[in-house]
Amino acid sequence: MMKKFRKKIFSKTRKVTGFDAQWYLEEYADVKENGIDPLEHYILYGKNEGRSIKPVGKDVSNVKRNDLDYEFYIYYYKDLATLEKEEAKKHWLLFGKNEGRFPNLTALCQSINFPLKDLHSLNLKKLLELNPSLNNVNQNVILLKLLQLDELHLIKISEDVKQDAKFYLNIAKYYLIDSSHEKHKIVNLLLYSNFLFPLSEALELLGNYYIETNPQRAMSYYKNAININQGTASIYCFRNLNKLLMNNKYYEEGIKYLTIGLKTFPNNQTSLMKNIDDIVLNKWDFKQDFFHEMSAYKNRTEYINYADKTMGIISSTYKNIFQDTKNDNNKTNRLNSKNVLIIGDKHVPQCIRYRIDQKVEQLEYAEYKVKVVDWTKLNEYYEEIFFHDIIIYYRTPSVPIIIKSIEHAKSLGKITFYEIDDLLFDELYPPEYESYGGNITIEEYNGLAYGMPLFRNTAKLCEFAITSTKPLLNHLQPLVQSKKGYLHRNGLDSKNSFSNKKNDKFIDIFYGSGTLAHNSDFIDLVLDAISDIMDKNSNVRLIIMGHLTLPSSFLLKHKERVKLVDKTTSVEYYYSILRSIDINLAVLHNDTINNAKSELKWFEAACFKIPSIVSATQNYIDVIEDGKDALIATSKDDWFKALNTLISNKELRDSIGNTAYNRIISEYSIEALSKNIDNIIKDTIKLKENHE
């Protein structure tokens, strides 16, 4: 019964590819002696016993772990090379066992967990053809040489050098599993593999070996592991290389290889992107000393070029990354244009109100959903980039997180605006130090110069521009990528109050200085005229609010009729002072920076029907109808004449105040500016659709 059953099984498995029956009988005497069919024996017994099916060299897998192989023993242990066969047996029994020596190749391979089948699969005949010098060498010794446990042996196993390289790489990997092996032997195997044919894995392992002792060499191996066409470098290769490059401040190279890593390992984008963010931030921090140093020099063009180069590397890095992963399928048609994100600067209260808070009111009035994020906290709210398709960057410097977010937003097909309400981005800014009247230190002044190219670069990354004045728009529009910009003026909001001035026996002249930069403007242009007016009219008083240092001679002369009020962040308190005055002054030198200043002081006074005298800067010329809704003063004489006219003519004061009031209610209301921002967004969407 058993015999029939065995034959039934055997008949179903008759074919074994590559089986050499004649060789099998000659190789295994027990099979031949018992007269068993060689193929039947192999299928039923030999396969499980690990026997071979064709000539591959002596099968040592059947050698027991404690059986002494004389040739192996005296070859592997050089101190025993002179022993005869019987002496070697005695040595093994008396000393070798206790000393932990290997009696044969099987025991050695088992100790390193190296599968003998990898060696037995080799064709001994082919080995001898490729390596004639091995013809008289014991087969075990040949196998031992292949394991490279003694010294480097240039033994070929095939005519394919790549296959040979992989073979020795695999041996090195087996040794790496067991930490007891001498590292230099493993390195020799890897070097041999690399000599035969460069493989990413071998190069990476060499990098791992040298990472602590020779970082420069490790970097070279890691780079080669990534660069070769057969690249199979692991994600750890990219991370280790990045660490070394950062330690040596090779930031551009670090960015380059991490970018390759992102493409190679798309499922590990989060961790690799963090590595890129870290290296960009390190590069940025490294450059800050140079930025501060150059910002103190007079040559601002050179500083702009230097900063642009640094920030250009950062922006191109993120641009390349995000462009490689974007989907270009008609993104604009899927824009949710009613979701607006404002990423803005919140350091200046007045700017927050007029360019952020007001815009929120205006957009919400037009039924937009608006989210505001302080740019210094963008890391915490970065995901908002994905949920908003209209993004306004207000007064943001081009620090790494801002650059990254802009390039990311553009790659997703979103619309990006750069908005600013001052000429902070032009090389003319800041104005001469003397214009600050000693109100800031040189260090603070250099800090203003430091920020100038950062604002400029953010503008260059965004697609469209928004400004508060036409002259400002003329400067900003050429920088943005579309060369297209929009005028959106400062205006009224829910915080504005409206009332008439109460009658008073005094006529109060008011000047509010919201910044530190206009000290010299006021003193140079209008102070003498005010002094003359106060000499002429005992009922005239001067009220100064904010940053202004008046000459001591003027204060001594008119101290009884001069009131100095500290700058305040309270809108209510500011309006309580403003609504009580008779004449408002907006004083600016006529220069490029001041030409771009908004008409804010004029329309704030107009809320209370208070007439203003303004400087003849370009924006005021654009906005004001001279003699109707304000008076424009060009020279010092003009200031005196305008002051004298308004002081002596209450009806004119009331007329100009009322006209200004009616105009701002019509043109500067939430409703009017809401329509304007709505039209801006709709126009940019059309432009983007047409472009795509």
XYZ file of C-alpha atoms in Angstrom:
692
model
C 0.000 0.000 0.000
C 2.790 2.422 0.977
C 4.698 1.630 -2.154
C 1.720 2.366 -4.400
C 1.013 5.590 -2.534
C 4.637 6.710 -2.863
C 4.639 6.041 -6.574
C 1.427 7.976 -6.959
C 2.962 11.020 -5.343
C 6.181 10.614 -7.271
C 4.416 10.368 -10.611
C 2.908 13.807 -10.138
C 6.263 15.441 -9.557
C 8.365 13.709 -12.137
C 10.111 16.803 -13.542
C 12.834 18.722 -11.661
C 14.442 21.405 -13.794
C 18.208 21.047 -14.024
C 18.378 17.636 -12.331
C 21.558 15.685 -13.289
C 20.737 12.025 -12.513
C 24.173 10.643 -13.394
C 25.979 13.208 -11.310
C 23.551 12.617 -8.436
C 24.366 8.884 -8.305
C 28.099 9.521 -8.448
C 27.934 12.265 -5.846
C 25.816 10.360 -3.334
C 27.144 6.815 -2.900
C 24.318 5.734 -0.581
C 21.804 6.302 -3.370
C 23.851 4.318 -5.880
C 24.552 1.455 -3.461
C 20.860 0.989 -2.638
C 19.825 1.076 -6.291
C 17.280 3.811 -5.753
C 16.083 5.924 -8.655
C 18.052 9.216 -8.254
C 15.161 11.566 -9.121
C 12.771 9.640 -6.858
C 15.299 9.780 -4.041
C 15.824 13.517 -4.483
C 12.104 14.301 -4.468
C 11.294 12.105 -1.485
C 14.429 12.568 0.611
C 17.278 14.488 -0.960
C 15.515 17.819 -1.264
C 14.669 17.893 2.443
C 18.236 16.840 3.263
C 19.638 19.800 1.311
C 21.260 17.686 -1.435
C 22.136 19.308 -4.757
C 20.731 18.382 -8.188
C 23.809 19.187 -10.287
C 27.567 19.780 -9.931
C 28.136 22.800 -7.671
C 31.186 21.739 -5.723
C 31.465 19.683 -2.590
C 28.298 19.762 -0.500
C 29.399 20.668 2.999
C 25.899 21.218 4.316
C 25.865 17.654 5.565
C 29.058 18.182 7.547
C 28.166 18.213 11.194
C 29.061 21.256 13.219
C 31.715 19.453 15.282
C 33.308 17.454 12.413
C 36.841 18.665 11.764
C 37.702 19.696 8.215
C 41.488 19.562 8.143
C 42.029 21.834 5.100
C 39.659 24.431 6.474
C 41.154 24.274 9.958
C 44.780 24.877 9.015
C 43.897 27.477 6.380
C 41.566 29.530 8.520
C 43.833 29.511 11.567
C 47.264 30.588 10.387
C 48.884 29.612 13.680
C 47.974 25.990 12.895
C 49.227 25.979 9.296
C 52.104 23.558 10.001
C 50.014 20.843 11.673
C 49.601 17.469 10.055
C 46.143 15.959 9.761
C 46.303 13.868 12.948
C 47.907 16.731 14.860
C 45.086 18.996 13.770
C 42.481 16.499 15.052
C 44.218 16.331 18.423
C 44.487 20.115 18.596
C 40.750 20.462 17.911
C 39.788 17.949 20.574
C 42.226 19.205 23.220
C 42.252 22.955 22.592
C 40.203 24.158 19.616
C 36.781 23.373 21.048
C 37.494 25.195 24.285
C 39.022 28.103 22.410
C 35.842 28.522 20.338
C 37.536 27.708 17.048
C 35.498 26.603 14.038
C 36.213 23.035 12.929
C 34.662 23.501 9.485
C 32.977 25.917 7.128
C 29.521 24.819 8.233
C 30.209 25.850 11.816
C 31.626 29.165 10.661
C 28.624 29.954 8.464
C 26.200 29.007 11.204
C 27.984 31.354 13.586
C 27.395 34.328 11.285
C 23.957 33.150 10.219
C 25.206 32.883 6.654
C 23.100 30.409 4.635
C 25.277 27.785 3.013
C 22.869 27.564 0.099
C 24.227 30.925 -1.121
C 27.631 29.290 -1.507
C 26.377 25.947 -2.779
C 24.446 27.653 -5.559
C 27.778 28.641 -7.091
C 29.115 26.677 -10.034
C 32.557 25.406 -9.017
C 33.497 24.591 -12.583
C 32.684 28.124 -13.652
C 34.615 29.517 -10.690
C 37.747 27.636 -11.748
C 37.361 28.818 -15.332
C 37.106 32.436 -14.201
C 39.890 32.079 -11.616
C 42.580 29.675 -12.925
C 44.758 30.317 -9.888
C 42.258 28.356 -7.765
C 42.620 25.048 -9.684
C 44.775 23.394 -7.020
C 42.975 24.913 -4.029
C 40.778 22.905 -1.721
C 37.082 23.529 -2.360
C 36.456 24.548 1.230
C 39.305 27.002 1.000
C 37.774 28.455 -2.159
C 34.500 28.949 -0.359
C 36.345 30.491 2.574
C 38.102 32.877 0.242
C 34.746 33.835 -1.190
C 33.572 34.711 2.287
C 36.513 37.153 2.472
C 37.187 36.394 6.104
C 40.939 36.523 5.826
C 42.124 39.111 3.329
C 40.822 40.636 0.155
C 40.561 38.034 -2.613
C 39.746 39.159 -6.109
C 37.638 36.129 -6.998
C 35.157 36.301 -9.824
C 31.974 34.285 -9.548
C 30.525 35.209 -12.935
C 31.235 37.184 -16.065
C 28.852 39.894 -14.804
C 30.664 42.336 -12.513
C 27.343 43.646 -11.210
C 26.368 40.162 -10.088
C 29.753 39.768 -8.419
C 29.316 43.104 -6.648
C 25.917 42.045 -5.323
C 27.367 38.748 -4.082
C 30.033 40.404 -1.955
C 27.580 43.064 -0.794
C 25.317 40.300 0.498
C 28.184 38.705 2.390
C 28.996 42.038 4.031
C 25.339 42.433 5.007
C 25.378 39.013 6.683
C 28.358 40.045 8.744
C 26.712 43.298 9.765
C 24.000 41.301 11.509
C 26.592 39.930 13.929
C 28.406 42.760 15.719
C 31.210 40.406 16.812
C 32.893 40.613 13.420
C 35.732 42.991 12.817
C 34.424 46.056 11.040
C 37.412 46.428 8.764
C 36.661 43.056 7.165
C 33.123 44.157 6.428
C 34.432 47.419 4.991
C 36.842 45.479 2.774
C 33.947 43.480 1.387
C 31.983 46.663 0.702
C 35.007 48.271 -0.936
C 35.500 45.166 -3.058
C 31.845 45.247 -4.072
C 32.123 48.934 -4.946
C 35.343 48.306 -6.877
C 33.604 45.701 -9.021
C 30.441 47.714 -9.610
C 29.024 50.693 -7.644
C 25.755 49.790 -5.910
C 23.688 52.255 -3.888
C 23.340 49.909 -0.952
C 27.084 49.241 -0.667
C 27.873 52.943 -0.922
C 25.295 53.752 1.742
C 26.758 51.126 4.095
C 30.217 52.623 3.559
C 28.761 56.018 4.435
C 27.321 54.519 7.626
C 30.757 53.119 8.516
C 32.511 56.474 8.157
C 29.754 58.745 9.475
C 31.405 59.234 12.856
C 35.099 58.915 12.034
C 35.331 60.603 8.641
C 32.238 62.744 7.879
C 33.646 64.099 4.608
C 34.200 60.591 3.254
C 30.780 59.533 4.514
C 29.182 62.457 2.668
C 30.907 61.383 -0.546
C 29.638 57.812 -0.237
C 26.094 58.972 0.571
C 26.037 61.328 -2.402
C 27.255 58.601 -4.754
C 24.670 56.201 -3.342
C 21.953 58.688 -4.257
C 23.384 59.821 -7.598
C 24.120 56.512 -9.364
C 21.562 55.295 -11.867
C 20.891 52.108 -9.952
C 19.933 54.209 -6.952
C 18.239 52.232 -4.233
C 19.465 54.392 -1.376
C 17.218 54.217 1.658
C 15.483 57.158 3.271
C 18.097 56.967 6.025
C 20.792 57.698 3.454
C 19.077 61.023 2.711
C 18.635 61.807 6.392
C 22.229 60.946 7.319
C 23.583 62.986 4.419
C 21.357 65.887 5.401
C 22.682 65.786 8.962
C 26.295 65.881 7.774
C 25.662 68.650 5.259
C 23.918 70.777 7.888
C 26.753 70.242 10.359
C 29.148 71.572 7.727
C 26.799 74.385 6.643
C 26.463 72.998 3.108
C 22.881 74.214 2.984
C 22.353 74.340 -0.777
C 23.546 70.754 -1.167
C 21.346 69.659 1.708
C 18.323 71.174 0.006
C 19.295 69.547 -3.300
C 19.509 66.017 -1.926
C 16.441 66.288 0.274
C 14.488 67.437 -2.769
C 15.618 64.268 -4.559
C 14.528 62.345 -1.475
C 11.032 63.793 -1.699
C 10.694 62.480 -5.239
C 12.192 59.116 -4.315
C 10.028 58.593 -1.233
C 6.641 60.227 -1.894
C 5.133 58.406 1.096
C 7.617 60.065 3.453
C 6.976 63.646 2.390
C 6.041 64.895 5.850
C 9.291 63.866 7.527
C 11.490 64.864 4.586
C 9.723 68.211 4.248
C 10.470 68.860 7.905
C 14.137 68.133 7.169
C 13.997 70.633 4.297
C 12.298 73.225 6.515
C 15.023 72.722 9.134
C 17.856 73.136 6.650
C 16.234 76.227 5.106
C 15.832 77.732 8.563
C 19.452 76.943 9.399
C 20.597 78.608 6.189
C 18.413 81.594 7.000
C 19.810 81.885 10.524
C 23.346 81.547 9.173
C 22.773 84.466 6.783
C 21.311 86.824 9.375
C 24.664 88.224 10.482
C 25.449 89.092 6.864
C 22.027 90.711 6.462
C 22.468 92.882 9.539
C 25.984 93.822 8.510
C 24.981 94.820 4.984
C 21.864 96.692 6.123
C 24.114 99.132 7.982
C 25.917 100.130 4.763
C 24.851 102.910 2.434
C 24.887 100.644 -0.641
C 21.347 99.332 -0.436
C 21.344 98.012 -4.007
C 24.116 95.593 -3.100
C 22.179 94.553 -0.005
C 19.012 93.947 -2.052
C 20.946 91.780 -4.520
C 22.536 89.752 -1.743
C 19.235 89.226 0.055
C 17.445 88.377 -3.190
C 20.024 85.712 -3.957
C 19.595 84.081 -0.555
C 15.811 84.209 -0.649
C 15.821 83.125 -4.283
C 17.471 79.854 -3.295
C 14.793 79.283 -0.671
C 11.897 80.148 -2.966
C 13.215 78.032 -5.853
C 13.617 75.130 -3.447
C 9.978 75.179 -2.415
C 8.810 76.042 -5.897
C 10.541 72.991 -7.369
C 9.172 70.743 -4.647
C 5.589 71.901 -4.926
C 5.581 72.180 -8.713
C 6.677 68.548 -8.976
C 3.700 67.387 -6.933
C 0.967 69.728 -8.153
C -1.986 68.782 -10.305
C -2.514 71.275 -13.107
C -6.035 70.212 -14.027
C -7.905 73.500 -14.271
C -7.432 74.595 -10.666
C -8.846 78.082 -11.069
C -12.258 76.767 -12.066
C -12.399 75.000 -8.732
C -11.374 78.020 -6.678
C -13.635 78.813 -3.768
C -13.269 82.539 -4.296
C -15.415 83.322 -1.261
C -12.786 82.019 1.169
C -10.129 84.650 1.912
C -7.069 84.223 4.103
C -5.182 87.292 5.350
C -1.664 86.559 6.577
C -0.630 89.828 8.113
C 1.675 91.770 10.364
C 0.250 92.742 13.746
C 3.035 94.877 15.179
C 1.505 98.295 14.444
C -2.020 98.874 15.861
C -2.922 101.457 13.234
C -1.919 99.087 10.449
C -3.942 96.268 11.973
C -7.020 98.436 11.968
C -6.798 99.979 8.511
C -5.391 97.090 6.480
C -6.563 93.969 8.336
C -9.604 94.639 10.517
C -11.198 96.965 7.982
C -10.667 94.464 5.191
C -12.360 91.771 7.264
C -15.389 94.065 7.700
C -15.431 94.901 3.998
C -15.101 91.277 2.858
C -17.724 90.035 5.270
C -20.033 92.805 4.060
C -19.553 91.325 0.572
C -20.374 87.853 1.966
C -16.860 86.454 1.996
C -15.573 84.143 4.715
C -12.343 85.533 6.145
C -9.595 84.065 8.301
C -6.743 86.189 9.708
C -3.400 84.672 10.719
C -0.517 86.556 12.321
C 2.450 85.736 10.071
C 4.634 85.062 13.125
C 2.263 82.180 13.976
C 1.876 80.795 10.471
C 3.603 77.553 11.454
C 0.727 76.844 13.824
C -1.941 77.616 11.219
C -0.226 76.465 8.046
C -3.102 74.164 7.090
C -5.241 77.264 6.447
C -3.377 77.526 3.135
C -5.352 74.504 1.926
C -8.764 75.854 2.951
C -8.551 79.342 1.421
C -8.130 80.093 -2.250
C -7.618 83.865 -2.046
C -4.593 84.726 0.094
C -3.516 88.257 0.978
C -0.041 88.711 2.442
C -0.082 92.012 4.247
C 3.214 93.650 5.222
C 4.920 90.271 5.624
C 8.691 89.846 5.304
C 10.076 86.986 3.220
C 11.153 84.720 6.047
C 11.264 80.971 5.191
C 7.732 80.096 6.357
C 6.261 82.945 4.281
C 8.261 81.941 1.199
C 7.204 78.320 1.603
C 3.525 79.186 1.987
C 3.490 81.432 -1.097
C 5.109 78.827 -3.323
C 2.819 76.161 -1.913
C -0.284 78.296 -2.468
C 0.679 79.089 -6.055
C 1.358 75.426 -6.815
C -2.195 74.678 -5.664
C -3.579 77.268 -8.057
C -4.554 79.783 -5.379
C -4.417 83.548 -5.897
C -1.771 85.453 -3.940
C -1.745 89.194 -3.239
C 0.953 91.260 -1.642
C -0.477 94.235 0.201
C 1.373 97.081 1.857
C 0.566 100.651 2.861
C 4.040 102.160 3.041
C 7.162 102.258 0.882
C 8.968 99.808 3.175
C 10.127 97.713 0.205
C 12.021 100.394 -1.734
C 15.754 101.013 -1.437
C 14.945 104.637 -0.543
C 13.538 103.327 2.733
C 14.215 104.201 5.460
C 14.696 107.949 4.909
C 17.737 109.735 6.268
C 18.425 109.076 9.926
C 18.182 112.779 10.702
C 14.494 112.832 9.700
C 13.692 110.884 12.868
C 14.807 113.802 15.018
C 16.778 111.639 17.432
C 13.712 109.560 18.332
C 15.363 106.280 17.367
C 18.837 104.797 17.855
C 21.215 103.872 15.049
C 20.552 100.228 15.861
C 16.814 100.751 15.437
C 17.425 102.633 12.209
C 19.547 99.777 10.841
C 16.733 97.430 11.806
C 14.395 99.337 9.489
C 16.942 99.043 6.670
C 17.336 95.324 7.410
C 13.656 94.646 6.717
C 13.468 96.533 3.422
C 14.594 93.723 1.028
C 12.505 91.206 2.961
C 9.293 93.096 2.187
C 10.477 93.594 -1.367
C 11.105 89.909 -1.916
C 7.674 88.841 -0.649
C 6.137 91.203 -3.186
C 8.207 89.601 -5.945
C 6.881 86.155 -5.037
C 3.184 87.130 -5.056
C 1.055 87.407 -8.181
C -0.857 90.651 -7.571
C -0.443 93.889 -5.605
C -2.782 95.886 -3.369
C -1.842 99.311 -2.018
C -3.480 102.247 -0.287
C -2.271 104.977 -2.696
C -1.548 105.399 -6.410
C 2.111 106.416 -5.952
C 2.657 103.342 -3.790
C 0.988 101.170 -6.397
C 3.319 102.550 -9.065
C 6.276 101.285 -7.039
C 4.822 97.922 -6.019
C 3.089 96.885 -9.241
C 6.313 96.242 -11.245
C 7.555 93.854 -8.555
C 4.686 91.360 -8.424
C 4.702 88.502 -10.900
C 1.706 89.586 -12.966
C 2.840 93.255 -12.975
C -0.762 93.979 -12.061
C -1.928 95.857 -8.951
C -5.010 97.426 -7.405
C -5.732 100.555 -5.408
C -7.656 99.957 -2.195
C -7.655 103.008 0.059
C -7.840 103.197 3.823
C -11.363 104.001 4.866
C -14.095 104.050 7.468
C -15.151 101.205 9.714
C -17.377 100.414 12.668
C -14.973 102.181 15.037
C -15.433 105.578 13.421
C -17.625 108.129 15.195
C -19.124 111.255 13.674
C -19.935 114.596 15.311
C -19.451 118.364 15.017
C -16.897 120.321 17.014
C -18.267 122.165 20.001
C -17.998 125.941 19.983
C -15.051 127.203 21.986
C -13.336 130.543 22.485
C -10.043 128.979 21.340
C -9.104 127.829 17.864
C -7.136 124.610 18.221
C -4.628 123.432 15.625
C -3.957 119.698 15.774
C -1.044 117.586 14.559
C -0.972 113.851 15.176
C 2.266 112.004 14.529
C 1.732 108.273 14.230
C 5.313 107.386 13.313
C 8.824 108.393 14.311
C 9.850 109.477 10.831
C 8.184 112.900 10.497
C 9.792 114.964 13.249
C 11.837 117.055 10.814
C 8.859 117.414 8.435
C 6.804 119.319 10.956
C 9.618 121.459 12.316
C 11.047 122.384 8.899
C 7.791 123.081 7.095
C 5.208 124.439 9.483
C 6.549 125.261 12.934
C 7.611 128.816 12.030
C 4.225 129.503 10.444
C 2.435 128.239 13.571
C 4.645 130.334 15.788
C 3.828 133.439 13.731
C 0.122 132.604 13.800
C 0.201 132.161 17.579
C 2.022 135.484 17.920
C -0.690 137.101 15.843
C -3.674 135.334 17.428
C -3.803 134.899 21.186
C -6.802 132.546 20.884
C -4.878 129.949 18.865
C -3.571 126.810 20.589
C -1.436 123.931 19.323
C -2.186 120.339 20.280
C 0.448 117.733 19.458
C -0.257 114.007 19.811
C 2.313 111.262 19.343
C 5.966 111.267 18.309
C 7.199 114.847 18.042
C 10.034 116.632 19.803
C 9.555 120.406 19.661
C 12.418 122.868 20.058
C 12.762 124.188 23.612
C 12.725 127.789 22.330
C 9.257 127.275 20.824
C 7.938 125.638 23.977
C 9.279 128.442 26.183
C 7.655 131.031 23.971
C 4.224 129.399 23.678
C 4.139 126.924 26.556
C 0.804 128.173 27.862
C -0.909 127.398 24.573
C 0.863 124.171 23.634
C -0.536 120.828 24.716
C 1.506 117.656 24.265
C -0.443 114.391 24.337
C 1.230 111.000 24.346
C 0.551 108.601 21.532
C -2.242 106.165 22.342
C -3.466 102.829 21.076
C -6.994 103.686 22.163
C -9.101 104.765 19.188
C -11.726 106.218 21.504
C -9.194 108.399 23.299
C -7.667 109.548 20.003
C -11.097 110.552 18.696
C -11.928 112.366 21.923
C -8.960 114.657 21.238
C -9.507 114.926 17.488
C -13.221 115.859 17.615
C -12.467 118.856 19.814
C -10.054 120.643 17.439
C -10.667 123.244 14.721
C -7.917 122.734 12.142
C -6.116 119.488 11.315
C -2.591 119.346 9.848
C -1.049 116.612 7.683
C 2.584 117.623 7.280
C 5.033 115.773 5.039
C 8.178 116.622 3.090
C 7.598 116.178 -0.611
C 9.725 113.154 -1.414
C 9.286 109.683 -2.883
C 8.508 107.984 0.437
C 6.035 110.623 1.616
C 4.384 110.818 -1.810
C 3.122 107.304 -1.140
C 1.612 108.095 2.293
C -2.145 107.734 2.537
C -4.742 110.443 3.236
C -5.572 108.879 6.584
C -5.166 112.043 8.662
C -7.432 113.949 6.288
C -10.415 111.592 6.317
C -10.177 110.910 10.062
C -10.600 114.641 10.686
C -13.352 114.789 8.070
C -15.427 112.389 10.179
C -15.888 115.336 12.567
C -16.286 117.873 9.758
C -12.894 119.339 10.644
C -10.988 121.042 7.797
C -7.411 120.000 7.031
C -4.331 121.646 5.621
C -2.171 119.030 3.874
C 1.242 118.939 2.254
C 1.511 118.877 -1.515
C 2.641 115.262 -1.711
C 1.567 113.254 -4.750
C -1.139 111.280 -2.975
C -2.761 114.385 -1.501
C -2.654 116.022 -4.920
C -4.373 112.897 -6.312
C -7.068 112.927 -3.616
C -7.764 116.524 -2.547
C -9.707 119.206 -4.371
C -7.754 122.209 -3.126
C -9.968 124.833 -1.510
C -13.021 122.545 -1.440
C -12.389 119.567 0.824
C -8.974 120.716 2.153
C -6.202 123.230 1.581
C -2.898 122.134 0.027
C 0.313 123.835 1.177
C 3.423 123.645 -0.979
C 5.822 126.125 0.672
C 6.338 127.603 4.148
C 4.495 130.697 3.019
C 1.591 128.495 1.903
C 1.328 127.065 5.400
C 1.085 130.502 6.959
C -1.464 131.689 4.378
C -3.612 128.567 4.756
C -3.544 128.754 8.563
C -4.321 132.444 8.543
C -7.211 131.947 6.086
C -8.911 129.234 8.122
C -8.362 130.923 11.478
C -9.884 134.137 10.244
C -12.792 132.547 8.356
C -15.079 130.212 10.310
C -17.473 129.858 7.398
C -14.660 128.509 5.225
C -13.663 126.114 7.976
C -17.218 124.818 8.157
C -17.581 124.622 4.371
C -14.366 122.648 3.862
C -15.192 120.399 6.820
C -18.693 119.636 5.528
C -17.498 118.949 1.976
C -14.817 116.578 3.228
C -17.376 114.820 5.424
C -19.840 114.286 2.592
C -17.104 112.963 0.358
C -15.735 110.374 2.773
C -19.220 109.132 3.585
C -19.687 108.495 -0.118
C -16.250 107.198 -1.145
C -14.647 105.771 2.026
C -17.543 103.852 3.576
C -17.537 100.134 4.339
C -20.020 99.627 1.512
C -17.919 101.488 -1.068
C -14.670 99.761 -0.132
C -16.466 96.413 0.072
C -17.450 96.762 -3.583
C -13.886 97.683 -4.444
C -12.247 94.639 -2.810
C -14.926 92.388 -4.302
C -14.146 93.733 -7.777
C -10.424 93.250 -7.195
C -10.865 89.564 -6.351
C -13.214 88.942 -9.275
C -10.841 90.658 -11.691
C -7.838 88.579 -10.601
C -9.833 85.371 -10.994
C -10.678 86.339 -14.569
C -7.068 87.198 -15.289
C -5.900 83.873 -13.902
C -8.518 81.945 -15.871
C -7.498 83.692 -19.087
C -3.833 83.063 -18.370
C -4.396 79.363 -17.824
